[in-house]
């Protein structure tokens, strides 16, 4: 498990692009920022802005919406008009882009922001393409790193879509509302990268129909992390399942303190009149009876390796839902034999997102070489290249040799080989950091005949 979009955003300036020496072809300054001090062009002499400009696809402009004369555009918005791309310099409506741009070059080599009150300027496509290349390199690097760790059995999925219990409660076994916030306290184990994901939440209630809002809190934040509404359409006690979006419960997250507990629940005061939850008789404080249901025992043992589950209630004011805030968890009343109508389906995986972001400096060389490899292969195989190959001083075979080396020889070489060595070093550098998610797996002692 890893959150690719989150990692992309955090690593976008890990390695930068060297600014063009020609001011007329200058790229955005944000692209030149480098936290590591490394620049992509230093990975190989053929990785230059001129060469990259030549491989921008002809249909790249279709990334952008077509200009609409009836729409109001705000500063920074980009549009496509007559096979060219423009960026809004200020708010405007029914201002044709090309009437305000006098020096837009067909080779996308200039971005003129104009002067005075011009509402539009030609947009330099190379800026967007370089950012796309950087993001593609980050994605490829992360996927390769994770795959390497998985093949070496150094990280894995720990639990896959396991529900807290099977079956449902008896319709008559209702829980009286006590003007409380009720739910489940989930405490992850202390381990880097072990992250639970709430796949689905089940709710069993009776007596009325209506909407129930389920909240997700963390003990280090007052405001809710998220919430999801559950629509109850029948009052006969049937189970209703809802799939919240991106409810991850890491031991340590970017918006929460390390450790602590997560709370999933609802406010009984906000329930529709007459609605009550149905309880499932299950003692969450100890292992189930092995002679009664071995399946429950196995599920309990697997879950409690990674999560501590504690049903609870906490009295709240009648208007709590109008401004939901986390209560004092020191006043929580734990009720181990209640589930308050809730069931949870959870997956537990090694989420290395936070590790990669926090330790991003060790990934800088891999990212630099990965983006360079993408550029060289695109130059070699891209049929839309808009320059003669003599202009880049390299034929298709030369480019592939620079990338893959002599594929028929016994001595590997080329940028691709250097990249493989970098990934191998990265794997060794991250071994044994955590006993579960980044463990050291040397496969024991191997014996061979000499």
Coordinates of C-alpha atoms in Angstrom, one line a residue:
X1 CA 0.0 0.0 0.0
X2 CA 1.2 3.5 -0.8
X3 CA -0.4 6.8 -1.6
X4 CA 1.1 7.7 -4.9
X5 CA -0.4 11.2 -5.3
X6 CA 0.7 12.2 -1.8
X7 CA 4.3 11.0 -2.5
X8 CA 4.4 12.8 -5.9
X9 CA 3.4 16.1 -4.3
X10 CA 6.1 15.8 -1.6
X11 CA 8.9 14.7 -3.9
X12 CA 8.2 17.1 -6.7
X13 CA 11.2 19.3 -5.8
X14 CA 13.5 16.6 -4.6
X15 CA 15.5 17.0 -7.8
X16 CA 15.4 20.0 -10.0
X17 CA 15.9 21.1 -13.6
X18 CA 18.8 23.4 -14.6
X19 CA 17.5 26.8 -15.9
X20 CA 17.9 27.5 -19.6
X21 CA 20.7 29.9 -20.4
X22 CA 18.5 31.7 -22.9
X23 CA 16.1 34.0 -21.0
X24 CA 13.6 33.7 -23.8
X25 CA 13.3 30.0 -23.1
X26 CA 13.4 30.2 -19.3
X27 CA 11.3 27.6 -17.5
X28 CA 9.3 28.3 -14.3
X29 CA 11.5 28.9 -11.2
X30 CA 9.6 26.3 -9.3
X31 CA 11.0 23.6 -11.6
X32 CA 14.6 24.6 -10.8
X33 CA 14.2 24.0 -7.0
X34 CA 16.2 21.0 -5.8
X35 CA 16.1 19.9 -2.1
X36 CA 18.9 17.5 -2.7
X37 CA 21.1 19.7 -4.9
X38 CA 20.9 17.2 -7.8
X39 CA 19.7 18.3 -11.3
X40 CA 18.2 16.0 -13.8
X41 CA 20.4 17.2 -16.7
X42 CA 23.5 16.0 -14.7
X43 CA 22.4 12.3 -15.1
X44 CA 23.3 12.2 -18.8
X45 CA 24.6 14.7 -21.4
X46 CA 21.6 14.1 -23.7
X47 CA 19.1 15.1 -21.1
X48 CA 18.8 18.8 -22.1
X49 CA 15.8 21.2 -22.3
X50 CA 16.2 21.5 -26.1
X51 CA 16.0 17.7 -26.6
X52 CA 13.0 17.4 -24.2
X53 CA 11.3 20.3 -26.0
X54 CA 11.5 18.2 -29.2
X55 CA 9.7 15.2 -27.8
X56 CA 6.6 17.0 -26.5
X57 CA 3.7 15.1 -28.1
X58 CA 1.8 17.0 -30.8
X59 CA -1.5 16.2 -29.0
X60 CA -0.2 17.5 -25.6
X61 CA -2.3 20.6 -26.0
X62 CA -5.5 18.5 -25.5
X63 CA -4.6 18.4 -21.8
X64 CA -6.3 21.8 -21.7
X65 CA -10.0 22.7 -22.2
X66 CA -11.0 24.7 -25.2
X67 CA -11.7 28.4 -24.7
X68 CA -15.3 29.3 -24.2
X69 CA -16.5 32.9 -25.0
X70 CA -19.3 32.7 -22.4
X71 CA -17.1 31.5 -19.5
X72 CA -15.4 33.7 -16.9
X73 CA -11.6 32.9 -16.6
X74 CA -9.5 33.7 -13.6
X75 CA -5.8 34.3 -13.3
X76 CA -3.7 31.1 -13.9
X77 CA -6.3 29.2 -15.8
X78 CA -5.1 27.6 -19.1
X79 CA -7.1 27.1 -22.3
X80 CA -6.7 25.8 -25.8
X81 CA -7.5 28.0 -28.7
X82 CA -6.7 27.4 -32.4
X83 CA -4.2 24.7 -31.6
X84 CA -2.3 26.8 -29.1
X85 CA -2.3 27.1 -25.3
X86 CA -2.8 30.3 -23.4
X87 CA -2.7 31.3 -19.7
X88 CA -5.0 33.9 -18.1
X89 CA -3.2 36.8 -16.6
X90 CA -6.3 38.3 -15.0
X91 CA -10.1 37.7 -14.8
X92 CA -11.8 38.1 -18.2
X93 CA -14.8 37.0 -20.2
X94 CA -15.2 37.0 -24.0
X95 CA -11.6 38.1 -24.5
X96 CA -10.2 36.1 -27.4
X97 CA -6.7 34.8 -26.4
X98 CA -4.8 35.2 -29.6
X99 CA -5.7 38.9 -30.0
X100 CA -3.6 39.8 -27.0
X101 CA -0.5 37.7 -27.8
X102 CA 1.9 39.0 -30.5
X103 CA 5.1 36.8 -30.1
X104 CA 3.9 33.3 -29.4
X105 CA 6.5 30.9 -31.0
X106 CA 5.4 27.7 -32.7
X107 CA 8.3 25.8 -31.0
X108 CA 6.8 26.5 -27.5
X109 CA 10.1 28.3 -26.6
X110 CA 8.7 31.4 -25.1
X111 CA 6.2 32.6 -22.5
X112 CA 5.3 36.2 -22.9
X113 CA 3.3 37.5 -20.0
X114 CA 2.7 40.7 -21.8
X115 CA 2.4 44.2 -20.4
X116 CA -0.3 46.5 -19.2
X117 CA -3.8 45.0 -19.0
X118 CA -3.4 42.0 -21.4
X119 CA -5.7 39.2 -20.1
X120 CA -3.9 36.4 -21.9
X121 CA -0.4 35.2 -22.7
X122 CA 1.0 32.3 -24.7
X123 CA 1.8 29.4 -22.3
X124 CA 5.1 27.6 -22.4
X125 CA 4.2 23.9 -22.7
X126 CA 7.6 22.8 -21.6
X127 CA 6.8 23.8 -18.0
X128 CA 3.9 21.4 -17.9
X129 CA 5.7 18.6 -19.7
X130 CA 8.7 18.8 -17.4
X131 CA 6.4 18.5 -14.4
X132 CA 4.7 15.5 -16.0
X133 CA 8.1 13.9 -16.6
X134 CA 9.1 14.5 -13.0
X135 CA 5.8 12.9 -11.7
X136 CA 6.2 10.0 -14.1
X137 CA 9.7 9.4 -12.7
X138 CA 8.5 9.5 -9.1
X139 CA 5.7 7.0 -9.9
X140 CA 8.1 4.6 -11.6
X141 CA 10.7 4.9 -8.9
X142 CA 8.2 4.3 -6.1
X143 CA 6.6 1.3 -7.9
X144 CA 10.0 -0.2 -8.6
X145 CA 11.1 0.3 -5.0
X146 CA 8.0 -1.3 -3.6
X147 CA 8.1 -4.2 -6.1
X148 CA 11.7 -4.9 -5.2
X149 CA 10.9 -5.0 -1.5
X150 CA 7.9 -7.3 -2.1
X151 CA 9.9 -9.7 -4.3
X152 CA 12.5 -9.9 -1.5
X153 CA 9.6 -10.5 1.0
X154 CA 10.6 -7.5 3.0
X155 CA 7.2 -5.9 2.9
X156 CA 3.7 -7.2 2.2
X157 CA -0.1 -6.9 2.7
X158 CA -0.8 -8.1 6.3
X159 CA -4.6 -8.4 6.3
X160 CA -6.9 -8.2 3.3
X161 CA -10.5 -7.0 3.8
X162 CA -11.2 -8.7 7.2
X163 CA -14.4 -7.8 9.0
X164 CA -14.6 -7.5 12.8
X165 CA -17.2 -10.3 13.0
X166 CA -19.5 -12.4 10.9
X167 CA -23.3 -12.5 11.1
X168 CA -25.6 -9.9 12.6
X169 CA -27.3 -9.2 15.9
X170 CA -30.8 -10.2 17.0
X171 CA -33.5 -7.6 16.1
X172 CA -34.7 -7.5 19.7
X173 CA -31.2 -6.9 21.1
X174 CA -31.4 -3.1 20.8
X175 CA -29.2 -0.6 22.7
X176 CA -30.9 2.2 24.5
X177 CA -29.8 5.7 23.4
X178 CA -28.0 7.5 26.3
X179 CA -27.2 10.9 24.7
X180 CA -23.7 9.7 24.0
X181 CA -21.1 9.6 21.2
X182 CA -20.6 5.8 20.7
X183 CA -18.4 3.7 18.5
X184 CA -15.1 1.9 18.2
X185 CA -11.6 3.0 19.4
X186 CA -8.9 1.6 17.2
X187 CA -5.3 1.7 18.3
X188 CA -2.6 0.7 15.7
X189 CA 0.5 -1.2 16.8
X190 CA 3.7 0.8 17.2
X191 CA 5.4 0.1 13.9
X192 CA 6.6 2.2 11.0
X193 CA 4.4 1.9 8.0
X194 CA 1.7 -0.4 9.4
X195 CA -1.5 1.2 8.2
X196 CA -5.1 0.1 8.5
X197 CA -7.5 1.1 5.8
X198 CA -11.2 1.2 6.5
X199 CA -12.7 -0.5 3.4
X200 CA -16.4 -0.6 4.6
X201 CA -18.4 0.2 7.7
X202 CA -21.6 -1.7 8.4
X203 CA -24.4 -0.3 10.5
X204 CA -27.4 -2.3 11.9
X205 CA -30.3 -0.2 13.4
X206 CA -34.0 -0.5 13.7
X207 CA -37.1 1.5 14.6
X208 CA -36.8 4.3 12.0
X209 CA -35.3 5.4 8.7
X210 CA -33.1 8.4 8.0
X211 CA -29.4 9.5 7.8
X212 CA -26.7 8.7 10.3
X213 CA -23.4 10.6 10.1
X214 CA -20.3 8.5 11.0
X215 CA -17.2 10.4 12.1
X216 CA -13.5 9.6 12.1
X217 CA -11.4 11.2 14.8
X218 CA -7.8 11.0 15.9
X219 CA -6.7 11.5 19.5
X220 CA -4.2 14.2 18.5
X221 CA -6.8 16.4 16.6
X222 CA -9.9 18.2 17.9
X223 CA -11.7 18.4 14.6
X224 CA -12.9 15.4 12.7
X225 CA -10.5 13.8 10.2
X226 CA -13.5 12.9 8.0
X227 CA -17.1 11.8 8.0
X228 CA -19.5 9.8 5.9
X229 CA -23.3 9.7 5.8
X230 CA -25.2 6.4 5.9
X231 CA -28.7 6.4 4.5
X232 CA -31.1 3.9 6.3
X233 CA -34.1 3.2 4.1
X234 CA -35.7 0.4 6.1
X235 CA -36.5 0.1 9.8
X236 CA -36.4 -3.7 10.0
X237 CA -32.8 -4.1 11.3
X238 CA -31.1 -4.9 8.1
X239 CA -27.3 -4.3 7.7
X240 CA -26.3 -1.3 5.6
X241 CA -22.7 -1.0 4.4
X242 CA -20.9 2.2 3.3
X243 CA -17.5 2.6 1.8
X244 CA -15.7 5.8 3.1
X245 CA -13.1 7.3 0.8
X246 CA -9.5 7.1 1.9
X247 CA -10.0 6.3 5.6
X248 CA -6.4 5.4 6.4
X249 CA -5.3 4.8 10.0
X250 CA -1.5 5.0 10.2
X251 CA 0.5 4.8 13.4
X252 CA 2.2 8.0 12.3
X253 CA 0.6 10.3 9.7
X254 CA 1.4 13.6 8.1
X255 CA -1.6 15.3 9.8
X256 CA -1.6 13.4 13.1
X257 CA 0.9 12.8 15.8
X258 CA 2.6 9.5 16.1
X259 CA 0.8 6.9 18.2
X260 CA -2.6 7.7 19.7
X261 CA -6.0 6.2 18.8
X262 CA -8.6 6.5 16.1
X263 CA -12.3 6.8 16.8
X264 CA -15.1 5.7 14.5
X265 CA -18.7 6.5 15.7
X266 CA -21.8 8.5 15.7
X267 CA -23.8 10.8 18.0
X268 CA -26.9 9.2 19.4
X269 CA -28.5 12.6 19.9
X270 CA -28.6 13.0 16.1
X271 CA -30.3 9.7 15.4
X272 CA -33.8 9.9 13.8
X273 CA -36.5 9.7 16.5
X274 CA -37.2 6.1 17.4
X275 CA -34.0 4.7 15.9
X276 CA -31.8 2.4 18.0
X277 CA -28.7 0.3 17.2
X278 CA -28.7 -3.5 17.4
X279 CA -26.0 -5.1 19.4
X280 CA -23.9 -8.2 18.6
X281 CA -23.0 -10.1 21.7
X282 CA -19.2 -10.3 21.6
X283 CA -16.6 -9.6 24.2
X284 CA -13.9 -7.4 22.6
X285 CA -11.7 -7.5 25.7
X286 CA -10.6 -11.1 25.4
X287 CA -10.1 -13.9 22.8
X288 CA -13.4 -15.7 21.8
X289 CA -14.2 -19.2 22.9
X290 CA -12.2 -21.6 20.7
X291 CA -14.7 -24.4 21.1
X292 CA -17.6 -22.2 20.1
X293 CA -16.4 -20.7 16.8
X294 CA -12.8 -21.3 15.7
X295 CA -13.3 -18.8 12.8
X296 CA -13.9 -16.0 15.3
X297 CA -10.8 -16.9 17.2
X298 CA -8.6 -16.8 14.0
X299 CA -10.1 -13.4 13.0
X300 CA -9.6 -12.0 16.5
X301 CA -5.9 -13.2 16.6
X302 CA -5.2 -11.8 13.2
X303 CA -6.8 -8.4 13.9
X304 CA -5.2 -7.9 17.3
X305 CA -1.7 -8.4 15.9
X306 CA -2.1 -4.9 14.4
X307 CA -5.1 -3.2 16.0
X308 CA -6.5 -3.0 19.5
X309 CA -10.3 -2.7 19.3
X310 CA -12.3 -1.1 22.1
X311 CA -16.0 -0.2 21.9
X312 CA -16.8 2.9 23.9
X313 CA -19.3 5.7 24.7
X314 CA -18.9 9.3 25.9
X315 CA -21.7 11.5 27.0
X316 CA -22.1 14.6 24.8
X317 CA -24.3 17.7 24.7
X318 CA -27.5 17.5 22.6
X319 CA -26.1 20.0 20.1
X320 CA -22.7 18.3 19.7
X321 CA -23.3 17.5 16.1
X322 CA -23.7 21.1 15.2
X323 CA -20.1 21.6 16.0
X324 CA -18.4 18.2 16.3
X325 CA -15.2 18.1 18.3
X326 CA -13.2 15.4 19.9
X327 CA -14.1 14.8 23.5
X328 CA -11.7 14.3 26.4
X329 CA -10.7 10.7 25.9
X330 CA -9.9 10.4 29.6
X331 CA -13.7 10.4 30.2
X332 CA -14.4 7.6 27.8
X333 CA -16.4 4.6 29.2
X334 CA -15.3 1.4 27.6
X335 CA -18.0 -1.2 27.0
X336 CA -16.3 -4.3 25.7
X337 CA -19.6 -6.3 25.1
X338 CA -21.2 -3.7 22.9
X339 CA -20.7 -2.9 19.2
X340 CA -23.3 -0.2 18.9
X341 CA -24.6 -1.6 15.6
X342 CA -21.2 -1.2 14.0
X343 CA -19.1 -3.6 12.0
X344 CA -15.9 -2.7 10.2
X345 CA -14.1 -4.3 7.2
X346 CA -10.5 -3.4 7.4
X347 CA -7.3 -4.1 5.4
X348 CA -3.9 -3.7 7.1
X349 CA -0.8 -3.2 4.9
X350 CA 2.7 -1.8 5.0
X351 CA 2.1 1.7 3.8
X352 CA 5.6 3.1 3.1
X353 CA 4.3 6.5 2.0
X354 CA 5.4 8.4 5.1
X355 CA 8.8 6.6 5.2
X356 CA 9.5 7.5 1.6
X357 CA 8.5 11.2 2.2
X358 CA 10.4 11.5 5.5
X359 CA 13.5 9.8 4.1
X360 CA 13.3 11.2 0.6
X361 CA 16.9 12.3 0.5
X362 CA 18.0 8.7 0.0
X363 CA 15.7 8.5 -3.1
X364 CA 17.2 11.5 -4.9
X365 CA 19.8 9.6 -7.1
X366 CA 17.2 7.0 -8.1
X367 CA 14.7 9.7 -9.1
X368 CA 17.4 11.7 -11.0
X369 CA 18.4 8.6 -13.0
X370 CA 14.9 7.3 -13.5
X371 CA 13.7 10.6 -15.1
X372 CA 16.8 10.6 -17.3
X373 CA 16.1 7.0 -18.4
X374 CA 12.5 8.0 -19.3
X375 CA 13.8 10.9 -21.4
X376 CA 16.4 8.9 -23.3
X377 CA 13.9 6.1 -24.1
X378 CA 11.3 8.6 -25.2
X379 CA 13.8 10.3 -27.5
X380 CA 14.8 6.9 -29.0
X381 CA 11.3 5.5 -29.5
X382 CA 9.1 8.5 -29.8
X383 CA 7.9 8.8 -33.5
X384 CA 6.8 12.4 -32.9
X385 CA 10.3 13.8 -32.2
X386 CA 10.4 17.1 -34.0
X387 CA 14.2 17.5 -34.6
X388 CA 16.6 15.7 -36.9
X389 CA 18.5 13.1 -34.8
X390 CA 21.8 14.6 -36.1
X391 CA 20.8 17.8 -34.2
X392 CA 21.0 15.8 -30.9
X393 CA 24.2 14.1 -32.1
X394 CA 22.7 10.7 -31.5
X395 CA 20.9 8.1 -33.6
X396 CA 18.2 5.8 -32.3
X397 CA 20.8 3.0 -31.8
X398 CA 23.2 5.4 -30.0
X399 CA 20.4 6.5 -27.6
X400 CA 19.5 2.9 -26.8
X401 CA 23.2 2.0 -26.3
X402 CA 23.5 4.9 -23.9
X403 CA 20.5 3.6 -22.0
X404 CA 20.8 -0.2 -22.1
X405 CA 24.5 -0.6 -23.0
X406 CA 25.7 -3.5 -25.1
X407 CA 22.9 -6.0 -24.6
X408 CA 24.8 -8.8 -26.4
X409 CA 28.0 -8.3 -24.3
X410 CA 29.0 -9.8 -20.9
X411 CA 29.7 -6.5 -19.2
X412 CA 26.6 -4.5 -18.5
X413 CA 26.8 -0.8 -18.9
X414 CA 24.6 2.2 -19.7
X415 CA 22.3 4.4 -17.7
X416 CA 19.9 1.6 -17.2
X417 CA 22.6 -0.5 -15.5
X418 CA 23.5 2.4 -13.2
X419 CA 19.8 2.7 -12.3
X420 CA 19.6 -1.0 -11.4
X421 CA 22.6 -0.6 -9.1
X422 CA 21.0 2.4 -7.5
X423 CA 17.8 0.4 -6.8
X424 CA 19.9 -2.4 -5.4
X425 CA 21.7 0.0 -3.1
X426 CA 18.4 1.6 -2.1
X427 CA 17.0 -1.8 -1.1
X428 CA 20.1 -2.6 1.1
X429 CA 20.0 0.9 2.6
X430 CA 16.4 0.4 3.8
X431 CA 16.7 -3.2 5.2
X432 CA 16.0 -3.9 8.8
X433 CA 14.6 -0.4 9.6
X434 CA 11.3 -1.9 10.9
X435 CA 10.5 -5.4 12.1
X436 CA 7.3 -5.7 10.1
X437 CA 7.3 -3.4 7.1
X438 CA 11.0 -3.0 6.3
X439 CA 12.5 -6.1 7.8
X440 CA 15.8 -7.7 6.9
X441 CA 15.2 -10.9 4.9
X442 CA 18.4 -12.7 4.1
X443 CA 16.7 -16.0 3.5
X444 CA 19.0 -17.8 5.9
X445 CA 22.3 -19.5 5.3
X446 CA 22.7 -21.1 1.9
X447 CA 24.9 -24.2 1.4
X448 CA 26.5 -25.1 -1.9
X449 CA 28.9 -27.7 -3.1
X450 CA 32.4 -26.3 -3.9

